[in-house]
Each structure stands twice: as C-alpha cells, then as structure tokens.
Amino acid sequence: MNLAAGLLTVGSGLYIASSLAHISIGQLTRSILPFLLVTYIVLVILTYVPEIVMWLPEVVGD
C-alpha cells in the first residue's frame, strides 16, 4: 500500500503514465485523486486495525 501511494504521487509511475497518455502531470494528478484518496484510506485502516491484516496468517497458522 505504501509503495502504491508513493508511485502514484511522486514516483516514476506518475511521469511514465503522463508521457504515455500525452497529458500533463497536473491533469493526471487530478484524474487519479479519487483513487489516491481510497488508497490512503485503506492504508490508514490497515495500519490502525491490525486484526484485518493478521486474520489470514492466524487462519493458516492454526
């Protein structure tokens, strides 16, 4: 999740997508803003509610 948020904002993914789509970085940033917001919300939930992340290892470990 951290890597996805980083690549969508300042990473090389932003520049590559901008050049492939032939649009400015500003236009691309406005376009991905809703997806970025959801990514940050999920990241906060996974960080502060560890039961969600630890559910599968607990099921498989037993």
GROMACS .gro file of C-alpha atoms in nm:
model
   62
    1MET     CA    1   0.000   0.000   0.000
    2ASN     CA    2   0.282   0.239   0.083
    3LEU     CA    3   0.453   0.163  -0.245
    4ALA     CA    4   0.134   0.216  -0.443
    5ALA     CA    5   0.073   0.551  -0.280
    6GLY     CA    6   0.430   0.658  -0.342
    7LEU     CA    7   0.432   0.557  -0.706
    8LEU     CA    8   0.103   0.731  -0.773
    9THR     CA    9   0.215   1.062  -0.628
   10VAL     CA   10   0.582   1.139  -0.679
   11GLY     CA   11   0.731   0.824  -0.821
   12SER     CA   12   0.832   0.736  -1.172
   13GLY     CA   13   0.488   0.587  -1.236
   14LEU     CA   14   0.336   0.934  -1.249
   15TYR     CA   15   0.584   1.054  -1.509
   16ILE     CA   16   0.559   0.739  -1.718
   17ALA     CA   17   0.178   0.746  -1.720
   18SER     CA   18   0.184   1.115  -1.808
   19SER     CA   19   0.408   1.061  -2.109
   20LEU     CA   20   0.219   0.752  -2.227
   21ALA     CA   21  -0.117   0.928  -2.209
   22HIS     CA   22   0.019   1.253  -2.360
   23ILE     CA   23  -0.134   1.465  -2.084
   24SER     CA   24   0.021   1.697  -1.829
   25ILE     CA   25   0.114   1.581  -1.484
   26GLY     CA   26  -0.146   1.820  -1.340
   27GLN     CA   27  -0.425   1.662  -1.544
   28LEU     CA   28  -0.311   1.315  -1.447
   29THR     CA   29  -0.292   1.408  -1.080
   30ARG     CA   30  -0.647   1.543  -1.084
   31SER     CA   31  -0.762   1.224  -1.259
   32ILE     CA   32  -0.608   0.986  -1.006
   33LEU     CA   33  -0.705   1.189  -0.698
   34PRO     CA   34  -1.013   0.972  -0.611
   35PHE     CA   35  -0.807   0.654  -0.639
   36LEU     CA   36  -0.531   0.807  -0.431
   37LEU     CA   37  -0.780   0.905  -0.163
   38VAL     CA   38  -0.911   0.547  -0.143
   39THR     CA   39  -0.553   0.416  -0.128
   40TYR     CA   40  -0.473   0.639   0.169
   41ILE     CA   41  -0.795   0.546   0.349
   42VAL     CA   42  -0.719   0.175   0.310
   43LEU     CA   43  -0.361   0.235   0.425
   44VAL     CA   44  -0.482   0.408   0.741
   45ILE     CA   45  -0.732   0.131   0.813
   46LEU     CA   46  -0.471  -0.142   0.766
   47THR     CA   47  -0.224   0.046   0.984
   48TYR     CA   48  -0.455   0.111   1.277
   49VAL     CA   49  -0.666  -0.207   1.267
   50PRO     CA   50  -0.407  -0.487   1.264
   51GLU     CA   51  -0.671  -0.758   1.303
   52ILE     CA   52  -0.757  -0.716   0.935
   53VAL     CA   53  -0.401  -0.784   0.825
   54MET     CA   54  -0.337  -1.064   1.074
   55TRP     CA   55  -0.656  -1.257   1.000
   56LEU     CA   56  -0.516  -1.476   0.721
   57PRO     CA   57  -0.190  -1.572   0.899
   58GLU     CA   58  -0.392  -1.669   1.204
   59VAL     CA   59  -0.625  -1.888   0.996
   60VAL     CA   60  -0.343  -2.056   0.805
   61GLY     CA   61  -0.119  -2.092   1.114
   62ASP     CA   62  -0.372  -2.291   1.316
   0.00000   0.00000   0.00000
